mmCIF file of C-alpha atoms in Angstrom:
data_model
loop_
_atom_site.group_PDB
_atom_site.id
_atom_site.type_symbol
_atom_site.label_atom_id
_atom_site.label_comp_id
_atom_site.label_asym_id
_atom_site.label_seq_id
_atom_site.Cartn_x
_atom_site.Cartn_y
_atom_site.Cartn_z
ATOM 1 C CA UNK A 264 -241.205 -30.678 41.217
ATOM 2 C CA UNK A 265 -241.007 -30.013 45.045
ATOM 3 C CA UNK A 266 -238.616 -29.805 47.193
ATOM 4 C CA UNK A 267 -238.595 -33.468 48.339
ATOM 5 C CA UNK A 268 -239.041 -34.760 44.581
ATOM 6 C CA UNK A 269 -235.833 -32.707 44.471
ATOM 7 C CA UNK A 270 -233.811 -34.344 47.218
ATOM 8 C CA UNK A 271 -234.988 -38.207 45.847
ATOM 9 C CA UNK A 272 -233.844 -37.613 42.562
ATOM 10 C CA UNK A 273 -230.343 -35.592 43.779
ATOM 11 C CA UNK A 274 -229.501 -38.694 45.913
ATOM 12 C CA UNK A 275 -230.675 -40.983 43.376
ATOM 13 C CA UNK A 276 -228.552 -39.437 40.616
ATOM 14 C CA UNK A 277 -225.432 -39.191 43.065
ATOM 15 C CA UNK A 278 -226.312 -43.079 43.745
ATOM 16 C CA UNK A 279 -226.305 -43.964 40.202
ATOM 17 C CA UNK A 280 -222.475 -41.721 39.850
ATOM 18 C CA UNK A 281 -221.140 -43.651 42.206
ATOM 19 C CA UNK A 282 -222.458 -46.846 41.242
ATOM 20 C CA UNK A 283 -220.924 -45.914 37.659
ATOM 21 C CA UNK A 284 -217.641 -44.610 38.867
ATOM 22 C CA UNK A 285 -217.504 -48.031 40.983
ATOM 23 C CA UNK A 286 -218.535 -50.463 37.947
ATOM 24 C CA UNK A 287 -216.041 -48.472 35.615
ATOM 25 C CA UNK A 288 -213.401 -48.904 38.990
ATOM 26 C CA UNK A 289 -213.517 -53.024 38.586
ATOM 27 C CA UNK A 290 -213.900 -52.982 35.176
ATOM 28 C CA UNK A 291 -210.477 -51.397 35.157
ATOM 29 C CA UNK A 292 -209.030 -53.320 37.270
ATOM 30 C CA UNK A 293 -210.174 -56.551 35.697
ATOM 31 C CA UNK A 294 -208.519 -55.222 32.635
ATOM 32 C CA UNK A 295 -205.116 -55.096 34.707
ATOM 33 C CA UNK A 296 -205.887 -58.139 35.581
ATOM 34 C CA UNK A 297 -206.025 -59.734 32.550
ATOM 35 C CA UNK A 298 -202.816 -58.871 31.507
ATOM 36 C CA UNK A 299 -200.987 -60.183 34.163
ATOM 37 C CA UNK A 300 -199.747 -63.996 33.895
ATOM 38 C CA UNK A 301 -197.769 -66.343 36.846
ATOM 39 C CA UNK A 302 -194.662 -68.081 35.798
ATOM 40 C CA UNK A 303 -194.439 -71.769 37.413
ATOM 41 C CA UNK A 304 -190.884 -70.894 37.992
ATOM 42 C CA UNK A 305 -191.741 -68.694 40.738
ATOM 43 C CA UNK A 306 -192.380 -72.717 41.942
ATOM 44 C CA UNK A 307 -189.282 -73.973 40.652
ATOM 45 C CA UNK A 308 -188.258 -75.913 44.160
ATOM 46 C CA UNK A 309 -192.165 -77.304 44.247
ATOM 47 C CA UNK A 310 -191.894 -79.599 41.018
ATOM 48 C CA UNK A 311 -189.917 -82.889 41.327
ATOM 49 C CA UNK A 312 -188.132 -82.163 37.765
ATOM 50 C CA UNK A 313 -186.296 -79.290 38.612
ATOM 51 C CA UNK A 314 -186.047 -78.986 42.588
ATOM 52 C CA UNK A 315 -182.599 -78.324 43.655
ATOM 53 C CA UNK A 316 -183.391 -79.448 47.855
ATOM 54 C CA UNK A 317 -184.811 -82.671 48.473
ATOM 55 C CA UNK A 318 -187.726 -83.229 50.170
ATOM 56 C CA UNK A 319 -190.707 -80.561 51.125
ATOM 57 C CA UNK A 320 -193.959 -80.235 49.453
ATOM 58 C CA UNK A 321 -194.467 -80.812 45.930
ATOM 59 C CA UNK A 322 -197.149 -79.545 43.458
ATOM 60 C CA UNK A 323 -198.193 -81.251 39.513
ATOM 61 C CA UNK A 324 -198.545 -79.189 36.979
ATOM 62 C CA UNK A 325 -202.188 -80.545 36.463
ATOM 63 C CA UNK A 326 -203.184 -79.251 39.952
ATOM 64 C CA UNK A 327 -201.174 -75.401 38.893
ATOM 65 C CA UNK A 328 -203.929 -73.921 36.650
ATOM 66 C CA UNK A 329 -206.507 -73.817 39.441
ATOM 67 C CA UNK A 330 -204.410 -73.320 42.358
ATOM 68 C CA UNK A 331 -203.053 -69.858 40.711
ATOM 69 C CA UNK A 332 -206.367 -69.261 39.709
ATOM 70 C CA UNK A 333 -208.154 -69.881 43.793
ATOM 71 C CA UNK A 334 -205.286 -68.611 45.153
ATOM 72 C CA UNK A 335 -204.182 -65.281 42.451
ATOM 73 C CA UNK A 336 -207.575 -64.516 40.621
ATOM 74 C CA UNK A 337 -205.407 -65.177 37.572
ATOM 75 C CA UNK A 338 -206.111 -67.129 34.504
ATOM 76 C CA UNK A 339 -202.809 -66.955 32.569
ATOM 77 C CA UNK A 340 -199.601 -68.658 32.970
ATOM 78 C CA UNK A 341 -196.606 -69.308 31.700
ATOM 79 C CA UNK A 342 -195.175 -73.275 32.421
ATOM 80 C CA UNK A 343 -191.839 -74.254 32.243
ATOM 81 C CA UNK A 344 -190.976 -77.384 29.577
ATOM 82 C CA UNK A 345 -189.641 -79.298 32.601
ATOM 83 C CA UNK A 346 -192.941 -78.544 34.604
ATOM 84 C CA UNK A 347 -194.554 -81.457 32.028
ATOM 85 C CA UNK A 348 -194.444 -84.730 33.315
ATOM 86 C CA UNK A 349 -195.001 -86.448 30.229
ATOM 87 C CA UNK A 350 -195.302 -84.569 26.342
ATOM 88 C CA UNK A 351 -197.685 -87.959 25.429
ATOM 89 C CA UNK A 352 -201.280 -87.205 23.841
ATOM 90 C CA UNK A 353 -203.411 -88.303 26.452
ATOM 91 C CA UNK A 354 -201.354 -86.387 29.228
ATOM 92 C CA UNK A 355 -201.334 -82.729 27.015
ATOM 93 C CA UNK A 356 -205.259 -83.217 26.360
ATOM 94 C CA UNK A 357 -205.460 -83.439 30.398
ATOM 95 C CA UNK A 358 -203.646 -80.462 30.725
ATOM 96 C CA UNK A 359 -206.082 -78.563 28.377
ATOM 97 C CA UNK A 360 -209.007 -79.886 30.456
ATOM 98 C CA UNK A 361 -207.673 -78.601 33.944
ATOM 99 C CA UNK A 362 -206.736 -75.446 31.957
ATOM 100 C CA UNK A 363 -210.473 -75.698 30.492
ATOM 101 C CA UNK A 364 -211.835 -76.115 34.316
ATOM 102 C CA UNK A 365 -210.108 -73.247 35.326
ATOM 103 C CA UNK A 366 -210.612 -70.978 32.713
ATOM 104 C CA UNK A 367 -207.078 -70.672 32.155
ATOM 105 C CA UNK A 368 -204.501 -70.187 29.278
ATOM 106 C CA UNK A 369 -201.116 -70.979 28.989
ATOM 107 C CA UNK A 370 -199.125 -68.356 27.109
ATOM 108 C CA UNK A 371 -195.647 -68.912 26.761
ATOM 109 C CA UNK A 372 -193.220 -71.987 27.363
ATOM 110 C CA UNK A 373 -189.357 -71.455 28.132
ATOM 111 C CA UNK A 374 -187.874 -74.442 26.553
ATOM 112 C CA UNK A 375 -184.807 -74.931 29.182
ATOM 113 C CA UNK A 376 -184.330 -78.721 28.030
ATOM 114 C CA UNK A 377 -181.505 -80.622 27.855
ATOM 115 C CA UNK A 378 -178.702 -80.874 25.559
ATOM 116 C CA UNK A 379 -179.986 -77.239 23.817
ATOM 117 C CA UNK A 380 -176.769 -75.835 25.097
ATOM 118 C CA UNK A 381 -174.043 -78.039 23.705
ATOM 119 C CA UNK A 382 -171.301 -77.140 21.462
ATOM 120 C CA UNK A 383 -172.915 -73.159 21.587
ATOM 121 C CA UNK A 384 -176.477 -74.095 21.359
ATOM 122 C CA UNK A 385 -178.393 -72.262 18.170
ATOM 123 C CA UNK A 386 -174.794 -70.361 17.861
ATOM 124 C CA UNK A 387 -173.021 -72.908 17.492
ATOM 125 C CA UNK A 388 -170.383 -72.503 14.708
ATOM 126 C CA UNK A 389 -171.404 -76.168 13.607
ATOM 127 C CA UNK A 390 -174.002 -76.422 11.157
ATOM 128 C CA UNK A 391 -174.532 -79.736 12.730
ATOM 129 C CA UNK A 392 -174.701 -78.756 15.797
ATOM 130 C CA UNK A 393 -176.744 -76.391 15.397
ATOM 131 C CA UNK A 394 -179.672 -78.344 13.271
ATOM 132 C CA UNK A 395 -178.880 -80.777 16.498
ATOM 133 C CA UNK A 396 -180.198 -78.143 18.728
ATOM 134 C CA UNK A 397 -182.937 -77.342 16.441
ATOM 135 C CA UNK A 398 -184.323 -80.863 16.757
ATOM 136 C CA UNK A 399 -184.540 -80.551 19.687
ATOM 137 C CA UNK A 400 -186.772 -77.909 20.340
ATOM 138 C CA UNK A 401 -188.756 -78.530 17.786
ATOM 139 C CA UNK A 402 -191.145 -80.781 19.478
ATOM 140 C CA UNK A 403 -191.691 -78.662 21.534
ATOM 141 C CA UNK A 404 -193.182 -76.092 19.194
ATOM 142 C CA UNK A 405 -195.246 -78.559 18.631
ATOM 143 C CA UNK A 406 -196.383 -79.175 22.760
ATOM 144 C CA UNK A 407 -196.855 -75.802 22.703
ATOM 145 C CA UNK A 408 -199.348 -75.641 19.643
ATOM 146 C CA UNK A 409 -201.410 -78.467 21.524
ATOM 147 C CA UNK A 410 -201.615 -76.556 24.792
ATOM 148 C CA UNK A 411 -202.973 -73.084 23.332
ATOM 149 C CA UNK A 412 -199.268 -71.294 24.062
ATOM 150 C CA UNK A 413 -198.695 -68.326 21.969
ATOM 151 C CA UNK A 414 -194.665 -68.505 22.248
ATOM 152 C CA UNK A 415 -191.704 -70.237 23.126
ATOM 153 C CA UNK A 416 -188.393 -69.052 24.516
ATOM 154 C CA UNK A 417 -185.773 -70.773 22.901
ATOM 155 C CA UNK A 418 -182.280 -69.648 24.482
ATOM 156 C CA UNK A 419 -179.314 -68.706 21.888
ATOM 157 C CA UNK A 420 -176.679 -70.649 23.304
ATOM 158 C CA UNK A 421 -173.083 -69.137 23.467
ATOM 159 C CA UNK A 422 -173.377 -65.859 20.823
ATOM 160 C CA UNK A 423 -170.341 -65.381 19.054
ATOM 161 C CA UNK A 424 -170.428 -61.002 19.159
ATOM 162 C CA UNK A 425 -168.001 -61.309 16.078
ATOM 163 C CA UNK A 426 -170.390 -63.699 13.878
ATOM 164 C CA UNK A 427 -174.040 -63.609 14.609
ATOM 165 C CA UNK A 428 -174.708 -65.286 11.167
ATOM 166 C CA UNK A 429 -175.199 -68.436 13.145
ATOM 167 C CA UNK A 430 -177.627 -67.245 15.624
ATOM 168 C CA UNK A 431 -179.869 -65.342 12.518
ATOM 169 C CA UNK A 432 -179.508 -68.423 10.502
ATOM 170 C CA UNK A 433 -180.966 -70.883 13.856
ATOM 171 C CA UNK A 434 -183.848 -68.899 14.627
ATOM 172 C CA UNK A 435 -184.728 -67.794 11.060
ATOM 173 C CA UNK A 436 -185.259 -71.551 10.857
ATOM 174 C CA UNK A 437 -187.475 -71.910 14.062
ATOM 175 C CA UNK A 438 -188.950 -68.776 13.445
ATOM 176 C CA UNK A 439 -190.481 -70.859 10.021
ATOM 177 C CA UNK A 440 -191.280 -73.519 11.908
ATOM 178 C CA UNK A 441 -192.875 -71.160 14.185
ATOM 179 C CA UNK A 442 -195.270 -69.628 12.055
ATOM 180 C CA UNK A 443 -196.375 -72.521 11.000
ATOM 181 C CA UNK A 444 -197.766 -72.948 14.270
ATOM 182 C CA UNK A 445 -199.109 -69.758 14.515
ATOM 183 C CA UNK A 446 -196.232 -69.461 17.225
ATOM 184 C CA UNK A 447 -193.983 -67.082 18.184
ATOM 185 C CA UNK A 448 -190.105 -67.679 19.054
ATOM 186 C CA UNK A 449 -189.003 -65.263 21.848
ATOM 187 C CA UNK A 450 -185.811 -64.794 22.989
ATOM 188 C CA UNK A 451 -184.749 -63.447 26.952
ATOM 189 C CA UNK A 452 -182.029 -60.672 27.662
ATOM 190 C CA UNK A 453 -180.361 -63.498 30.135
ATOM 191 C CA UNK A 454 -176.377 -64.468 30.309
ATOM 192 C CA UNK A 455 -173.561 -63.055 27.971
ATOM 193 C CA UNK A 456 -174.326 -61.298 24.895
ATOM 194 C CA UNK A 457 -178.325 -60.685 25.745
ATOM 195 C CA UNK A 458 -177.691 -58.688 28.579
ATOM 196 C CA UNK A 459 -174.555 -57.019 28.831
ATOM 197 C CA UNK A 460 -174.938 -55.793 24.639
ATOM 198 C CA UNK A 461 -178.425 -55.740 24.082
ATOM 199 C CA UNK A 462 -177.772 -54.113 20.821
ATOM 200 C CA UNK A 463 -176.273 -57.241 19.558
ATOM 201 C CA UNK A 464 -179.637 -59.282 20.646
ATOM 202 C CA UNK A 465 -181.537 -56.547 18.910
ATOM 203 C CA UNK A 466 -179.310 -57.364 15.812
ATOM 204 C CA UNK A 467 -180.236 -61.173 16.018
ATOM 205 C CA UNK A 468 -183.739 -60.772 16.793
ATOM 206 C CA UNK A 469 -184.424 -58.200 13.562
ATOM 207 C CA UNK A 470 -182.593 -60.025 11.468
ATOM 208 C CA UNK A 471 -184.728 -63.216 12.291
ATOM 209 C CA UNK A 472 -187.821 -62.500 10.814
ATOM 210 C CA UNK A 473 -191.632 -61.497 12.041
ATOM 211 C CA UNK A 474 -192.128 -64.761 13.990
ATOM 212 C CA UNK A 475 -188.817 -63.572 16.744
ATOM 213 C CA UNK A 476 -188.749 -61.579 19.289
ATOM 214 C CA UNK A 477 -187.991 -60.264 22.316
ATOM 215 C CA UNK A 478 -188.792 -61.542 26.079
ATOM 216 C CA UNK A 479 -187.662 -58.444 27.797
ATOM 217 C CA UNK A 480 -187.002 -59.243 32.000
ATOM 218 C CA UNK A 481 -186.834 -56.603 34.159
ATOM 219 C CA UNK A 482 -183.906 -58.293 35.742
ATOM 220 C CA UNK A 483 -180.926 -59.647 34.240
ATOM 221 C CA UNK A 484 -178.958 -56.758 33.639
ATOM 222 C CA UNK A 485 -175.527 -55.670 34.673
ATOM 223 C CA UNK A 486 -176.328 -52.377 36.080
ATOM 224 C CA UNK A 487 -178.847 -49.928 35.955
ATOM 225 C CA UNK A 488 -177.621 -47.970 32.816
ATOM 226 C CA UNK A 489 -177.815 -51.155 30.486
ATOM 227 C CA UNK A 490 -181.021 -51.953 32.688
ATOM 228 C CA UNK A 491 -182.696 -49.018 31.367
ATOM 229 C CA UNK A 492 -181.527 -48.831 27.745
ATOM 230 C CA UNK A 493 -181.383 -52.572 27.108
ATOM 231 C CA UNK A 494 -185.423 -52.078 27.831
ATOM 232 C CA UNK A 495 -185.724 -49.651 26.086
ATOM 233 C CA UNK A 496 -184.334 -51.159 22.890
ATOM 234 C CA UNK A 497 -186.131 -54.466 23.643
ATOM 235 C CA UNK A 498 -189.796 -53.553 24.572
ATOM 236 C CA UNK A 499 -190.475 -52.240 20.617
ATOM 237 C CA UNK A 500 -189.789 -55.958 19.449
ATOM 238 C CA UNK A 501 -191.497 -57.633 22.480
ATOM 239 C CA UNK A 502 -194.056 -59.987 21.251
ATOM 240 C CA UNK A 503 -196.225 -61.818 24.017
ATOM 241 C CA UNK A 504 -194.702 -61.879 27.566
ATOM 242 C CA UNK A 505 -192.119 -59.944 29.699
ATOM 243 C CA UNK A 506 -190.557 -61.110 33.003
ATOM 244 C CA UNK A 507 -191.683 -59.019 35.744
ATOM 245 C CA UNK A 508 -190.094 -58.583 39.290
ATOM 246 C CA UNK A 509 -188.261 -55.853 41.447
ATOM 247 C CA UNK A 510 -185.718 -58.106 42.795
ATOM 248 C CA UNK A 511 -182.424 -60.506 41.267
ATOM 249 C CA UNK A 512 -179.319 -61.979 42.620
ATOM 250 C CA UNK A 513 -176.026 -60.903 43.488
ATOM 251 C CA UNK A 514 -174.636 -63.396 42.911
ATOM 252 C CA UNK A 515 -173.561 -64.041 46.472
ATOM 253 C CA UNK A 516 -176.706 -65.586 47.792
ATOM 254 C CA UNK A 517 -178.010 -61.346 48.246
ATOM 255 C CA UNK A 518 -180.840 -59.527 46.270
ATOM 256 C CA UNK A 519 -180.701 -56.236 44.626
ATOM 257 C CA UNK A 520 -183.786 -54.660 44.452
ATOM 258 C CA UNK A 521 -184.663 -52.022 41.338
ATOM 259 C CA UNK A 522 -187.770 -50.560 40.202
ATOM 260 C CA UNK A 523 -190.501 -52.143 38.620
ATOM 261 C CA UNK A 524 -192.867 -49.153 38.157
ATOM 262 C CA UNK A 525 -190.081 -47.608 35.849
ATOM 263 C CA UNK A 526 -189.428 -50.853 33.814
ATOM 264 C CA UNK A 527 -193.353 -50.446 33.658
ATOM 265 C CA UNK A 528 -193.246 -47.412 32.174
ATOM 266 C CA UNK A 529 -190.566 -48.064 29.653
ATOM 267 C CA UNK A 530 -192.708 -50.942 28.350
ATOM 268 C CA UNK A 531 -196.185 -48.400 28.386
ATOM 269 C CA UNK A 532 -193.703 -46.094 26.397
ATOM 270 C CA UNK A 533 -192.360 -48.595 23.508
ATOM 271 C CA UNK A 534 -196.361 -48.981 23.848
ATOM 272 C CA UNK A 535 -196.022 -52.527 24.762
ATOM 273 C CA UNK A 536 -199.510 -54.485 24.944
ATOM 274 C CA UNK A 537 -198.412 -58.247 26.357
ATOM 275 C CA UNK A 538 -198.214 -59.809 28.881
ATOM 276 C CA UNK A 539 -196.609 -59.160 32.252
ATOM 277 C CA UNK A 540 -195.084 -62.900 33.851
ATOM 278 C CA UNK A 541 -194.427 -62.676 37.525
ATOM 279 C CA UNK A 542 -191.362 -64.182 38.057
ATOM 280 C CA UNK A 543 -190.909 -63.728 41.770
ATOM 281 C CA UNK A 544 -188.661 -65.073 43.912
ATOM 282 C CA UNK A 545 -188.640 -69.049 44.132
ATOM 283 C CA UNK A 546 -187.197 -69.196 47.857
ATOM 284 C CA UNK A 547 -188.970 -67.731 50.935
ATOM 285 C CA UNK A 548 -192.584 -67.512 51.090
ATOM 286 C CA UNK A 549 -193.308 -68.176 47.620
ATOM 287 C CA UNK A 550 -197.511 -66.721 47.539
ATOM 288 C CA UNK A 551 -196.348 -63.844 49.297
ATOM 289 C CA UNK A 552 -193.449 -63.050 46.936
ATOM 290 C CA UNK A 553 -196.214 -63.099 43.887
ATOM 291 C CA UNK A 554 -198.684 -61.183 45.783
ATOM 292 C CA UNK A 555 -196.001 -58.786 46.185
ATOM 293 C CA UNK A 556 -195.368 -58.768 42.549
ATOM 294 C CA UNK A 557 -198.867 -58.332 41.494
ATOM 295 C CA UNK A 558 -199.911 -55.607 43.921
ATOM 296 C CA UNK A 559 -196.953 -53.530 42.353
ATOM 297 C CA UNK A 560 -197.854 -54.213 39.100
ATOM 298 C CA UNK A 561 -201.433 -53.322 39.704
ATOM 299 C CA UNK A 562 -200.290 -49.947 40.724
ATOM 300 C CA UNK A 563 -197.938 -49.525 37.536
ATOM 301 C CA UNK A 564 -199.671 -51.004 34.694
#
C-alpha cells in the first residue's frame, strides 16, 4: 500500500467512526425519546371541560395526538377522562384513527370524574359507597381498553390512616376488573395520606394485588425529606407512568422549584423502566413549559 492508499483509507475509516458514533448518537436519543409521554393536563385551561377562565383558544382532543406529535416529536400521551368529549363507540374509534395517523399511543388515563370523591371515595367506610364509586370508574376501564391505554389512575378518596381495609378491599376489586383488561390501576402520591405518609400508600398499594400500583410525581410532596424517600419507596411498585416536572405550587399562587435530575435518578435506581409524563405547568407559555420539561429530561434519563 502507498502512502496515499494510506491516507484514503485513514480518512475513510475515521469517516465511517464518526458516522457510527453519530448513528449510535440518535439512536440513543430516539430511545429517550420513546420513553417520554405529554400529559393533556399540561393543557388543562385549552379544553372546554375543564377550563377554569373563560374564553381564549381552545384545542379537541381529536386534534392533540398530532399537534404533540408536529409540535414535540412525541408519540405517547397520557389524556385526561374529562379531555373526551363523548365515551360513545363511534367517537373512541375516531380517537384511535387520529392516534393511528399520528403514530401515537395513549398510555395512561387519570379518571378525575365526578362524584368518585363522595362520602370518602374508594375509602369510604360505606360498603355502599364505596361499590358506588366503583361503578363509576368502571366504565372507564373499559374506555381505556378501547383506546390502547395501559393504566388508569383511580384516586383513593379520603384514606382513613387507622383502617386501610377499605381502601385494599376497593382497589383489590378494580384491580380484578383491571386485569381483565389487561389494565393496570395506578394510584398518585397526591393530597393527604399519599403524600405526607407514603408508607401508608405503599401499604394499600401491596396489599392490592399485581394489577396496582404506583404513579410516583415528582411533585406533590410536603418537603424535600418525604420528597426523596416517598420516591424512593414508590418507584419499586411503579407500573407504567410517573409525573415529571421541576416545579409545584405554594400554595399562594408561587412555585417552588426542586430537582428533576435527582427524582430521575431515584427512579434509574429502583430501576424503573416506564414512562416519564410531562406534567408542566398549565399557565404561562404552555409549549415552552414542556420543552423545558423535555430538554431536562433528555439530559437525566
Amino acid at each position: 500500500m502507498d502512502r496515499r492508499q494510506f491516507v484514503r483509507g485513514s480518512i475513510l475509516g475515521v469517516l465511517a467512526s464518526a458516522g457510527a458514533r453519530s448513528m449510535i448518537a440518535e439512536s440513543m436519543e430516539a430511545a429517550k425519546r420513546a420513553r417520554i409521554a405529554v400529559s393533556s393536563y399540561c393543557f388543562y385551561e385549552y379544553f372546554e371541560n375543564t377550563r377554569e377562565q373563560p374564553g381564549g383558544k381552545t384545542i379537541d382532543l381529536l386534534e392533540f395526538p398530532e399537534m404533540i406529535a408536529d409540535r414535540f416529536h412525541l408519540h405517547h400521551l397520557e389524556i385526561l377522562a374529562g379531555h373526551f368529549a363523548s365515551t360513545e363507540p363511534s367517537y373512541l374509534k375516531e380517537v384511535n384513527i387520529r392516534l393511528k395517523r399520528a403514530h401515537s399511543s395513549i398510555v395512561n388515563l387519570p379518571l378525575d370524574i365526578p362524584g368518585t370523591s363522595v362520602g370518602g371515595g374508594l375509602s369510604s367506610p360505606n360498603a355502599t359507597d364505596r361499590e358506588h364509586v366503583i361503578a363509576l370508574f368502571r366504565p372507564w376501564l373499559d374506555v381505556a381498553q378501547t383506546v390502547g391505554a395501559r393504566s388508569v389512575r383511580c384516586d383513593p378518596g379520603k384514606i382513613d390512616s387507622a383502617n386501610l381495609s377499605p381502601t385494599i378491599q376497593s382497589y383489590q376489586t378494580l384491580g380484578a376488573y383491571a386485569k381483565a383488561k389487561n389494565l393496570f390501576v395506578i394510584v398518585e402520591n397526591h393530597g393527604g395520606v399519599g403524600s405526607e405518609h407514603p408508607e401508608e400508600l405503599v401499604r394499600i398499594l401491596q396489599a392490592s394485588g399485581a394489577s396496582v400500583g404506583a404513579l410516583p410525581d415528582f411533585g406533590n410532596w410536603p418537603d424535600q425529606a418525604t420528597r426523596e424517600r416517598g420516591l424512593r419507596l414508590l418507584f419499586p411498585l411503579a407500573r407504567t407512568i410517573c409525573h415529571t416536572r421541576d416545579t409545584e405550587g405554594d400554595g399562594s399562587g408561587g412555585l417552588i422549584h426542586f430537582d428533576l435530575g435527582q427524582c430521575v435518578q431515584i427512579a434509574k435506581a429502583a430501576g424503573y423502566k416506564g414512562f416519564y409524563s410531562i406534567e408542566a405547568e398549565a399557565e404561562g407559555d404552555v409549549p415552552a413549559n414542556i420543552q423545558h420539561v423535555y430538554d431536562e429530561l433528555m439530559k437525566s434519563i
